[in-house]
Amino acid sequence: MIPPEPVLTVRGQDAPSAGPHGAAGRPTADGSARRPAVGVYRWAVLLTALPLLYTLSSGMWKASFPISETVSILADAGVLQDTSASSHSLRDPRLASIFNPATRSWYRPFYWMTWYGFWHATHSLEATLRLFRVLEVLTVVLLIGGFLWHLDVDSFPRYAAALLALAVLVGMPGFRENLEIPLPMTLVGMALALGVWAVLEREHRSWHGFAIVAMTAVAVGFKEQGLVLVPVVVGAWWAGAPGIRRHTALATVVLTVAYLAMRFGTAGSWSPFEQSVGLGFAQVPASDAVARFGAFPYGIYLYNASATVANVLFSEPGDGVFRYIRAGLDGRLRPWAIVEVLTSTTSSALLVWWAVRTWRRDRSVGWTRESRLLLALVLALGATGALGFNYARDRLGGMAVVFYALASYDAVAAATGSLREGGVRRFACVVALLVMLSAGWQLRAVVTADYPRLGALRSHREWIATRQHQRLAHDSGAWQMVFAAMESQGLALPPRRVIPETWQRWLGPD
Amino acid sequence: MGAPALPPSPRACRAAALAVAAPAIIAACILGWWDLRLARPDREPAQSIAFVDALRENRIEPAFERIRAGQDVNAPVVVRDRRLTGGDDVRVRPLLIAVAYGMDDSVKMLMSSGATLEVPGNRLALCLARQLGQTKIAAILVQDGGPTAESSPCPEVSHPGAPLKDYLE
């Protein structure tokens, strides 16, 4: 298939899109001539986002590493088997194990490699944990900062749209659930997805091809969900994105085919269900799922994929379970559930309006930046669903969340831009809708900002309550040594929650 | 149908954008204010809740802070409860209090913090858990307490309305 040529590219942007990134001097979606004020509004939006970023980062920085999760990760990364950190060579069998796809069903070599690298670089568990914290916080800062920087905010209406889009990015379950320490794999993938998209949409440079392939490979190496980037990259090339050439798309496809061949070739006899499966109103344990659906798992795979996509679009079901509907039927629906479902559903409806508008406008002129973003969103949602076939979890939607938030920015900008198209009544309705949407998403963003602190309290509680049990459950000397080394950070006072106690029962998921 | 509606003015559109941005600006201010509030060293002192109250409410964080501050995890403390002590003051070990109130996290925290079933009063913790039907806690005691948990004979039930009185030393 031959990709259609871009209609007109100015500084890597297509002219007819008249989107938020329209070329200098051209009319923008809100009808006003573009003013050379990108710097002012860009910094204004970053400044407004600063408290959110600080609260999130400081919570993540101060939270302790949980007991069992961290120690088992250290085992997977070969740290536990090499507590002296002495043998460091490329022939280290522990290193080979990290990259061996047959060792475990989850294949995240770059994630384990990060632990391995920190451990061998510092020879200190304390320093390793600190470096890992730096990685986690840096990922969040890069994702949020990069997101806002990429938007090229150049006017006050776009400033408003950018703040709403940021709240969408941060308030989605696909972002919130990936803040869990020490599991930032999808967050890394999300930051890389943003990086790839930024490169794809900029005027082509010689290094673009390497950057796109490398970022995609790193995202896949951190977690399988990174594969979401493959259809996005190929789709962007097909739709004439200015930053990519045919050989880059081809290289991405070849590497992906090789990766999939390696994974399927070493799959062995994996169980059809790795974890419990949410179905309807309850979770089905993995063993029960094997017994019930093992002979023909494709129906439940389709359900899981649909549930993953629906979670991105509607915040329901969560983990494959229709928890809010269940709560409503039981008469225990909390206001928070209404906020989540209403804001997500309204945002998705707004995106549909924007999609139809973009498609109608651009079908006669060919692909534009906005229609490519629409395509990327559809592809990312589809790929996210497909990769969530085995079990649905809120965190699995993370990769699609980036494109959902980017599209939300364009949709809100288009909505504010269309205010002058109708009469006063339409104006009032659209403004009321956008203000309610903005308020709802900001509430969700505030809850997310508090989320790492909530996790820190849970982790601290686990530390102080289960140490005896953990000590007795593991007789390995290395395990005991690592456990003892981590104990002081686990028992240290956790950061206080940002949301005052009186508000806590109203805000946030159960 | 009335006259065609006039489009809103550019000024109205800017006001609309401000209205959309307002929740974000308010949220930023609130978060900034809350962050400043957290920066003040006014953390609730662990001493503001009594050790016994923390144990029987499963508030293990302040209870643990008290232990870190010097509270002896095996030393008897005074408790009074209409259902468990008949409304009288009774001195028992903290572990027995956590068991009596069915607070499994408190039990686990005490066991993790040095409460041992070697201590005379604590030896009967499993008996108390079984007497009160605390099966989950009984399992924790067996698991975390080792062989000592099962080794002591249980006392006669002589205070059915005040079970903790049967476990006085």
PDB file of N, CA and C in Angstrom, chain A residues 290-370:
ATOM      1  N   VAL A 290      -8.748 -21.553  33.885  1.00  0.00           N
ATOM      2  CA  VAL A 290      -8.218 -22.621  33.031  1.00  0.00           C
ATOM      3  C   VAL A 290      -9.248 -23.738  32.913  1.00  0.00           C
ATOM      4  N   ALA A 291      -9.859 -24.086  34.051  1.00  0.00           N
ATOM      5  CA  ALA A 291     -10.839 -25.171  34.042  1.00  0.00           C
ATOM      6  C   ALA A 291     -12.083 -24.787  33.221  1.00  0.00           C
ATOM      7  N   ARG A 292     -12.506 -23.530  33.341  1.00  0.00           N
ATOM      8  CA  ARG A 292     -13.755 -23.124  32.675  1.00  0.00           C
ATOM      9  C   ARG A 292     -13.556 -22.793  31.198  1.00  0.00           C
ATOM     10  N   PHE A 293     -12.432 -22.111  30.901  1.00  0.00           N
ATOM     11  CA  PHE A 293     -12.287 -21.590  29.534  1.00  0.00           C
ATOM     12  C   PHE A 293     -11.065 -22.147  28.796  1.00  0.00           C
ATOM     13  N   GLY A 294     -10.304 -23.009  29.462  1.00  0.00           N
ATOM     14  CA  GLY A 294      -9.035 -23.468  28.894  1.00  0.00           C
ATOM     15  C   GLY A 294      -9.182 -24.142  27.538  1.00  0.00           C
ATOM     16  N   ALA A 295     -10.294 -24.874  27.329  1.00  0.00           N
ATOM     17  CA  ALA A 295     -10.465 -25.597  26.067  1.00  0.00           C
ATOM     18  C   ALA A 295     -10.669 -24.627  24.899  1.00  0.00           C
ATOM     19  N   PHE A 296     -11.356 -23.549  25.152  1.00  0.00           N
ATOM     20  CA  PHE A 296     -11.593 -22.550  24.094  1.00  0.00           C
ATOM     21  C   PHE A 296     -11.523 -21.162  24.742  1.00  0.00           C
ATOM     22  N   PRO A 297     -10.294 -20.622  24.899  1.00  0.00           N
ATOM     23  CA  PRO A 297     -10.154 -19.371  25.666  1.00  0.00           C
ATOM     24  C   PRO A 297     -10.458 -18.102  24.870  1.00  0.00           C
ATOM     25  N   TYR A 298     -10.762 -18.241  23.574  1.00  0.00           N
ATOM     26  CA  TYR A 298     -10.808 -17.044  22.722  1.00  0.00           C
ATOM     27  C   TYR A 298     -11.972 -16.108  23.072  1.00  0.00           C
ATOM     28  N   GLY A 299     -13.049 -16.689  23.532  1.00  0.00           N
ATOM     29  CA  GLY A 299     -14.185 -15.848  23.944  1.00  0.00           C
ATOM     30  C   GLY A 299     -13.811 -14.951  25.113  1.00  0.00           C
ATOM     31  N   ILE A 300     -13.160 -15.539  26.099  1.00  0.00           N
ATOM     32  CA  ILE A 300     -12.774 -14.752  27.283  1.00  0.00           C
ATOM     33  C   ILE A 300     -11.608 -13.814  26.931  1.00  0.00           C
ATOM     34  N   TYR A 301     -10.770 -14.218  25.992  1.00  0.00           N
ATOM     35  CA  TYR A 301      -9.717 -13.308  25.521  1.00  0.00           C
ATOM     36  C   TYR A 301     -10.349 -12.050  24.906  1.00  0.00           C
ATOM     37  N   LEU A 302     -11.398 -12.266  24.127  1.00  0.00           N
ATOM     38  CA  LEU A 302     -12.080 -11.125  23.495  1.00  0.00           C
ATOM     39  C   LEU A 302     -12.706 -10.232  24.571  1.00  0.00           C
ATOM     40  N   TYR A 303     -13.265 -10.874  25.590  1.00  0.00           N
ATOM     41  CA  TYR A 303     -13.846 -10.092  26.696  1.00  0.00           C
ATOM     42  C   TYR A 303     -12.752  -9.259  27.376  1.00  0.00           C
ATOM     43  N   ASN A 304     -11.611  -9.878  27.655  1.00  0.00           N
ATOM     44  CA  ASN A 304     -10.507  -9.159  28.319  1.00  0.00           C
ATOM     45  C   ASN A 304     -10.042  -7.969  27.481  1.00  0.00           C
ATOM     46  N   ALA A 305      -9.899  -8.207  26.180  1.00  0.00           N
ATOM     47  CA  ALA A 305      -9.448  -7.130  25.285  1.00  0.00           C
ATOM     48  C   ALA A 305     -10.464  -5.992  25.280  1.00  0.00           C
ATOM     49  N   SER A 306     -11.735  -6.336  25.193  1.00  0.00           N
ATOM     50  CA  SER A 306     -12.783  -5.308  25.188  1.00  0.00           C
ATOM     51  C   SER A 306     -12.810  -4.563  26.517  1.00  0.00           C
ATOM     52  N   ALA A 307     -12.617  -5.302  27.608  1.00  0.00           N
ATOM     53  CA  ALA A 307     -12.646  -4.672  28.940  1.00  0.00           C
ATOM     54  C   ALA A 307     -11.485  -3.686  29.095  1.00  0.00           C
ATOM     55  N   THR A 308     -10.320  -4.038  28.534  1.00  0.00           N
ATOM     56  CA  THR A 308      -9.159  -3.144  28.615  1.00  0.00           C
ATOM     57  C   THR A 308      -9.441  -1.837  27.862  1.00  0.00           C
ATOM     58  N   VAL A 309     -10.020  -1.966  26.669  1.00  0.00           N
ATOM     59  CA  VAL A 309     -10.340  -0.771  25.874  1.00  0.00           C
ATOM     60  C   VAL A 309     -11.438   0.042  26.570  1.00  0.00           C
ATOM     61  N   ALA A 310     -12.470  -0.656  27.065  1.00  0.00           N
ATOM     62  CA  ALA A 310     -13.582   0.043  27.720  1.00  0.00           C
ATOM     63  C   ALA A 310     -13.101   0.789  28.955  1.00  0.00           C
ATOM     64  N   ASN A 311     -12.106   0.250  29.630  1.00  0.00           N
ATOM     65  CA  ASN A 311     -11.577   0.931  30.811  1.00  0.00           C
ATOM     66  C   ASN A 311     -10.950   2.265  30.426  1.00  0.00           C
ATOM     67  N   VAL A 312     -10.278   2.293  29.284  1.00  0.00           N
ATOM     68  CA  VAL A 312      -9.690   3.555  28.816  1.00  0.00           C
ATOM     69  C   VAL A 312     -10.801   4.541  28.449  1.00  0.00           C
ATOM     70  N   LEU A 313     -11.834   4.043  27.796  1.00  0.00           N
ATOM     71  CA  LEU A 313     -12.872   4.943  27.279  1.00  0.00           C
ATOM     72  C   LEU A 313     -13.886   5.362  28.338  1.00  0.00           C
ATOM     73  N   PHE A 314     -14.192   4.445  29.278  1.00  0.00           N
ATOM     74  CA  PHE A 314     -15.295   4.723  30.207  1.00  0.00           C
ATOM     75  C   PHE A 314     -14.932   4.558  31.686  1.00  0.00           C
ATOM     76  N   SER A 315     -13.711   4.157  31.980  1.00  0.00           N
ATOM     77  CA  SER A 315     -13.280   3.857  33.358  1.00  0.00           C
ATOM     78  C   SER A 315     -14.089   2.725  33.977  1.00  0.00           C
ATOM     79  N   GLU A 316     -14.725   1.942  33.195  1.00  0.00           N
ATOM     80  CA  GLU A 316     -15.497   0.789  33.644  1.00  0.00           C
ATOM     81  C   GLU A 316     -15.541  -0.206  32.488  1.00  0.00           C
ATOM     82  N   PRO A 317     -15.323  -1.478  32.674  1.00  0.00           N
ATOM     83  CA  PRO A 317     -15.028  -2.147  33.943  1.00  0.00           C
ATOM     84  C   PRO A 317     -13.581  -1.911  34.400  1.00  0.00           C
ATOM     85  N   GLY A 318     -13.327  -2.170  35.658  1.00  0.00           N
ATOM     86  CA  GLY A 318     -11.976  -2.088  36.204  1.00  0.00           C
ATOM     87  C   GLY A 318     -11.463  -3.493  36.432  1.00  0.00           C
ATOM     88  N   ASP A 319     -10.297  -3.794  35.917  1.00  0.00           N
ATOM     89  CA  ASP A 319      -9.729  -5.146  35.996  1.00  0.00           C
ATOM     90  C   ASP A 319     -10.705  -6.186  35.441  1.00  0.00           C
ATOM     91  N   GLY A 320     -11.519  -5.770  34.500  1.00  0.00           N
ATOM     92  CA  GLY A 320     -12.467  -6.699  33.879  1.00  0.00           C
ATOM     93  C   GLY A 320     -13.759  -6.880  34.644  1.00  0.00           C
ATOM     94  N   VAL A 321     -13.875  -6.214  35.804  1.00  0.00           N
ATOM     95  CA  VAL A 321     -15.054  -6.376  36.654  1.00  0.00           C
ATOM     96  C   VAL A 321     -15.887  -5.092  36.619  1.00  0.00           C
ATOM     97  N   PHE A 322     -17.186  -5.242  36.423  1.00  0.00           N
ATOM     98  CA  PHE A 322     -18.066  -4.072  36.424  1.00  0.00           C
ATOM     99  C   PHE A 322     -18.360  -3.673  37.873  1.00  0.00           C
ATOM    100  N   ARG A 323     -17.332  -3.093  38.510  1.00  0.00           N
ATOM    101  CA  ARG A 323     -17.410  -2.830  39.948  1.00  0.00           C
ATOM    102  C   ARG A 323     -18.399  -1.715  40.270  1.00  0.00           C
ATOM    103  N   TYR A 324     -18.449  -0.682  39.423  1.00  0.00           N
ATOM    104  CA  TYR A 324     -19.337   0.446  39.704  1.00  0.00           C
ATOM    105  C   TYR A 324     -20.801   0.061  39.470  1.00  0.00           C
ATOM    106  N   ILE A 325     -21.043  -0.714  38.420  1.00  0.00           N
ATOM    107  CA  ILE A 325     -22.424  -1.169  38.181  1.00  0.00           C
ATOM    108  C   ILE A 325     -22.857  -2.059  39.342  1.00  0.00           C
ATOM    109  N   ARG A 326     -21.959  -2.900  39.772  1.00  0.00           N
ATOM    110  CA  ARG A 326     -22.256  -3.777  40.915  1.00  0.00           C
ATOM    111  C   ARG A 326     -22.561  -2.947  42.162  1.00  0.00           C
ATOM    112  N   ALA A 327     -21.728  -1.932  42.381  1.00  0.00           N
ATOM    113  CA  ALA A 327     -21.943  -1.071  43.550  1.00  0.00           C
ATOM    114  C   ALA A 327     -23.288  -0.370  43.445  1.00  0.00           C
ATOM    115  N   GLY A 328     -23.667   0.037  42.233  1.00  0.00           N
ATOM    116  CA  GLY A 328     -24.965   0.686  42.035  1.00  0.00           C
ATOM    117  C   GLY A 328     -26.104  -0.276  42.320  1.00  0.00           C
ATOM    118  N   LEU A 329     -25.968  -1.516  41.858  1.00  0.00           N
ATOM    119  CA  LEU A 329     -27.020  -2.513  42.097  1.00  0.00           C
ATOM    120  C   LEU A 329     -27.154  -2.833  43.584  1.00  0.00           C
ATOM    121  N   ASP A 330     -26.011  -2.765  44.283  1.00  0.00           N
ATOM    122  CA  ASP A 330     -26.019  -3.059  45.723  1.00  0.00           C
ATOM    123  C   ASP A 330     -26.364  -1.832  46.560  1.00  0.00           C
ATOM    124  N   GLY A 331     -26.584  -0.699  45.906  1.00  0.00           N
ATOM    125  CA  GLY A 331     -26.935   0.523  46.629  1.00  0.00           C
ATOM    126  C   GLY A 331     -25.771   1.134  47.386  1.00  0.00           C
ATOM    127  N   ARG A 332     -24.553   0.872  46.953  1.00  0.00           N
ATOM    128  CA  ARG A 332     -23.392   1.459  47.638  1.00  0.00           C
ATOM    129  C   ARG A 332     -22.486   2.197  46.653  1.00  0.00           C
ATOM    130  N   LEU A 333     -23.123   2.848  45.687  1.00  0.00           N
ATOM    131  CA  LEU A 333     -22.362   3.604  44.690  1.00  0.00           C
ATOM    132  C   LEU A 333     -21.830   4.885  45.320  1.00  0.00           C
ATOM    133  N   ARG A 334     -20.521   5.109  45.191  1.00  0.00           N
ATOM    134  CA  ARG A 334     -19.902   6.306  45.758  1.00  0.00           C
ATOM    135  C   ARG A 334     -19.846   7.410  44.706  1.00  0.00           C
ATOM    136  N   PRO A 335     -19.878   8.671  45.170  1.00  0.00           N
ATOM    137  CA  PRO A 335     -19.822   9.778  44.201  1.00  0.00           C
ATOM    138  C   PRO A 335     -18.612   9.672  43.285  1.00  0.00           C
ATOM    139  N   TRP A 336     -17.533   9.125  43.818  1.00  0.00           N
ATOM    140  CA  TRP A 336     -16.313   9.029  43.025  1.00  0.00           C
ATOM    141  C   TRP A 336     -16.527   8.218  41.746  1.00  0.00           C
ATOM    142  N   ALA A 337     -17.312   7.136  41.873  1.00  0.00           N
ATOM    143  CA  ALA A 337     -17.579   6.285  40.707  1.00  0.00           C
ATOM    144  C   ALA A 337     -18.312   7.093  39.643  1.00  0.00           C
ATOM    145  N   ILE A 338     -19.240   7.923  40.084  1.00  0.00           N
ATOM    146  CA  ILE A 338     -20.012   8.730  39.133  1.00  0.00           C
ATOM    147  C   ILE A 338     -19.078   9.721  38.426  1.00  0.00           C
ATOM    148  N   VAL A 339     -18.184  10.334  39.202  1.00  0.00           N
ATOM    149  CA  VAL A 339     -17.224  11.279  38.610  1.00  0.00           C
ATOM    150  C   VAL A 339     -16.375  10.568  37.558  1.00  0.00           C
ATOM    151  N   GLU A 340     -15.859   9.402  37.908  1.00  0.00           N
ATOM    152  CA  GLU A 340     -14.972   8.676  36.973  1.00  0.00           C
ATOM    153  C   GLU A 340     -15.692   8.305  35.683  1.00  0.00           C
ATOM    154  N   VAL A 341     -16.849   7.680  35.824  1.00  0.00           N
ATOM    155  CA  VAL A 341     -17.552   7.186  34.633  1.00  0.00           C
ATOM    156  C   VAL A 341     -18.078   8.354  33.790  1.00  0.00           C
ATOM    157  N   LEU A 342     -18.632   9.364  34.463  1.00  0.00           N
ATOM    158  CA  LEU A 342     -19.190  10.489  33.712  1.00  0.00           C
ATOM    159  C   LEU A 342     -18.113  11.261  32.947  1.00  0.00           C
ATOM    160  N   THR A 343     -16.990  11.546  33.615  1.00  0.00           N
ATOM    161  CA  THR A 343     -15.939  12.312  32.937  1.00  0.00           C
ATOM    162  C   THR A 343     -15.343  11.510  31.776  1.00  0.00           C
ATOM    163  N   SER A 344     -15.104  10.228  32.003  1.00  0.00           N
ATOM    164  CA  SER A 344     -14.528   9.405  30.928  1.00  0.00           C
ATOM    165  C   SER A 344     -15.494   9.290  29.757  1.00  0.00           C
ATOM    166  N   THR A 345     -16.764   9.027  30.059  1.00  0.00           N
ATOM    167  CA  THR A 345     -17.743   8.849  28.986  1.00  0.00           C
ATOM    168  C   THR A 345     -17.929  10.156  28.212  1.00  0.00           C
ATOM    169  N   THR A 346     -18.006  11.279  28.931  1.00  0.00           N
ATOM    170  CA  THR A 346     -18.171  12.567  28.248  1.00  0.00           C
ATOM    171  C   THR A 346     -16.948  12.877  27.391  1.00  0.00           C
ATOM    172  N   SER A 347     -15.759  12.592  27.925  1.00  0.00           N
ATOM    173  CA  SER A 347     -14.537  12.823  27.141  1.00  0.00           C
ATOM    174  C   SER A 347     -14.531  11.969  25.882  1.00  0.00           C
ATOM    175  N   SER A 348     -14.929  10.718  26.029  1.00  0.00           N
ATOM    176  CA  SER A 348     -14.952   9.831  24.863  1.00  0.00           C
ATOM    177  C   SER A 348     -15.976  10.318  23.844  1.00  0.00           C
ATOM    178  N   ALA A 349     -17.116  10.823  24.329  1.00  0.00           N
ATOM    179  CA  ALA A 349     -18.127  11.366  23.415  1.00  0.00           C
ATOM    180  C   ALA A 349     -17.569  12.597  22.692  1.00  0.00           C
ATOM    181  N   LEU A 350     -16.824  13.416  23.440  1.00  0.00           N
ATOM    182  CA  LEU A 350     -16.200  14.593  22.830  1.00  0.00           C
ATOM    183  C   LEU A 350     -15.192  14.170  21.761  1.00  0.00           C
ATOM    184  N   LEU A 351     -14.467  13.097  22.046  1.00  0.00           N
ATOM    185  CA  LEU A 351     -13.492  12.588  21.076  1.00  0.00           C
ATOM    186  C   LEU A 351     -14.185  12.073  19.814  1.00  0.00           C
ATOM    187  N   VAL A 352     -15.339  11.445  20.004  1.00  0.00           N
ATOM    188  CA  VAL A 352     -16.088  10.957  18.837  1.00  0.00           C
ATOM    189  C   VAL A 352     -16.522  12.158  17.987  1.00  0.00           C
ATOM    190  N   TRP A 353     -17.018  13.209  18.655  1.00  0.00           N
ATOM    191  CA  TRP A 353     -17.412  14.427  17.923  1.00  0.00           C
ATOM    192  C   TRP A 353     -16.216  14.992  17.148  1.00  0.00           C
ATOM    193  N   TRP A 354     -15.079  15.054  17.827  1.00  0.00           N
ATOM    194  CA  TRP A 354     -13.859  15.582  17.196  1.00  0.00           C
ATOM    195  C   TRP A 354     -13.415  14.690  16.038  1.00  0.00           C
ATOM    196  N   ALA A 355     -13.536  13.374  16.227  1.00  0.00           N
ATOM    197  CA  ALA A 355     -13.121  12.424  15.192  1.00  0.00           C
ATOM    198  C   ALA A 355     -13.972  12.604  13.938  1.00  0.00           C
ATOM    199  N   VAL A 356     -15.275  12.703  14.128  1.00  0.00           N
ATOM    200  CA  VAL A 356     -16.180  12.866  12.985  1.00  0.00           C
ATOM    201  C   VAL A 356     -15.881  14.180  12.276  1.00  0.00           C
ATOM    202  N   ARG A 357     -15.679  15.214  13.054  1.00  0.00           N
ATOM    203  CA  ARG A 357     -15.387  16.548  12.510  1.00  0.00           C
ATOM    204  C   ARG A 357     -14.066  16.515  11.716  1.00  0.00           C
ATOM    205  N   THR A 358     -13.055  15.891  12.313  1.00  0.00           N
ATOM    206  CA  THR A 358     -11.749  15.816  11.654  1.00  0.00           C
ATOM    207  C   THR A 358     -11.835  15.008  10.361  1.00  0.00           C
ATOM    208  N   TRP A 359     -12.520  13.881  10.434  1.00  0.00           N
ATOM    209  CA  TRP A 359     -12.632  13.011   9.266  1.00  0.00           C
ATOM    210  C   TRP A 359     -13.373  13.722   8.130  1.00  0.00           C
ATOM    211  N   ARG A 360     -14.472  14.393   8.489  1.00  0.00           N
ATOM    212  CA  ARG A 360     -15.250  15.100   7.460  1.00  0.00           C
ATOM    213  C   ARG A 360     -14.423  16.210   6.821  1.00  0.00           C
ATOM    214  N   ARG A 361     -13.668  16.896   7.652  1.00  0.00           N
ATOM    215  CA  ARG A 361     -12.905  18.034   7.152  1.00  0.00           C
ATOM    216  C   ARG A 361     -11.723  17.590   6.293  1.00  0.00           C
ATOM    217  N   ASP A 362     -11.073  16.500   6.706  1.00  0.00           N
ATOM    218  CA  ASP A 362      -9.804  16.131   6.085  1.00  0.00           C
ATOM    219  C   ASP A 362      -9.923  15.105   4.969  1.00  0.00           C
ATOM    220  N   ARG A 363     -11.108  14.506   4.790  1.00  0.00           N
ATOM    221  CA  ARG A 363     -11.183  13.397   3.823  1.00  0.00           C
ATOM    222  C   ARG A 363     -10.891  13.875   2.401  1.00  0.00           C
ATOM    223  N   SER A 364     -11.142  15.137   2.137  1.00  0.00           N
ATOM    224  CA  SER A 364     -10.907  15.623   0.772  1.00  0.00           C
ATOM    225  C   SER A 364      -9.476  16.139   0.576  1.00  0.00           C
ATOM    226  N   VAL A 365      -8.774  16.402   1.675  1.00  0.00           N
ATOM    227  CA  VAL A 365      -7.420  16.978   1.533  1.00  0.00           C
ATOM    228  C   VAL A 365      -6.311  15.993   1.875  1.00  0.00           C
ATOM    229  N   GLY A 366      -6.674  14.803   2.306  1.00  0.00           N
ATOM    230  CA  GLY A 366      -5.648  13.820   2.674  1.00  0.00           C
ATOM    231  C   GLY A 366      -5.326  13.892   4.155  1.00  0.00           C
ATOM    232  N   TRP A 367      -4.293  13.142   4.530  1.00  0.00           N
ATOM    233  CA  TRP A 367      -3.955  13.039   5.946  1.00  0.00           C
ATOM    234  C   TRP A 367      -3.406  14.352   6.481  1.00  0.00           C
ATOM    235  N   THR A 368      -3.822  14.677   7.682  1.00  0.00           N
ATOM    236  CA  THR A 368      -3.283  15.846   8.380  1.00  0.00           C
ATOM    237  C   THR A 368      -2.782  15.382   9.741  1.00  0.00           C
ATOM    238  N   ARG A 369      -2.171  16.296  10.474  1.00  0.00           N
ATOM    239  CA  ARG A 369      -1.672  15.931  11.797  1.00  0.00           C
ATOM    240  C   ARG A 369      -2.805  15.418  12.684  1.00  0.00           C
ATOM    241  N   GLU A 370      -3.944  16.098  12.618  1.00  0.00           N
ATOM    242  CA  GLU A 370      -5.062  15.688  13.473  1.00  0.00           C
ATOM    243  C   GLU A 370      -5.619  14.335  13.066  1.00  0.00           C
TER     244      GLU A 370
END
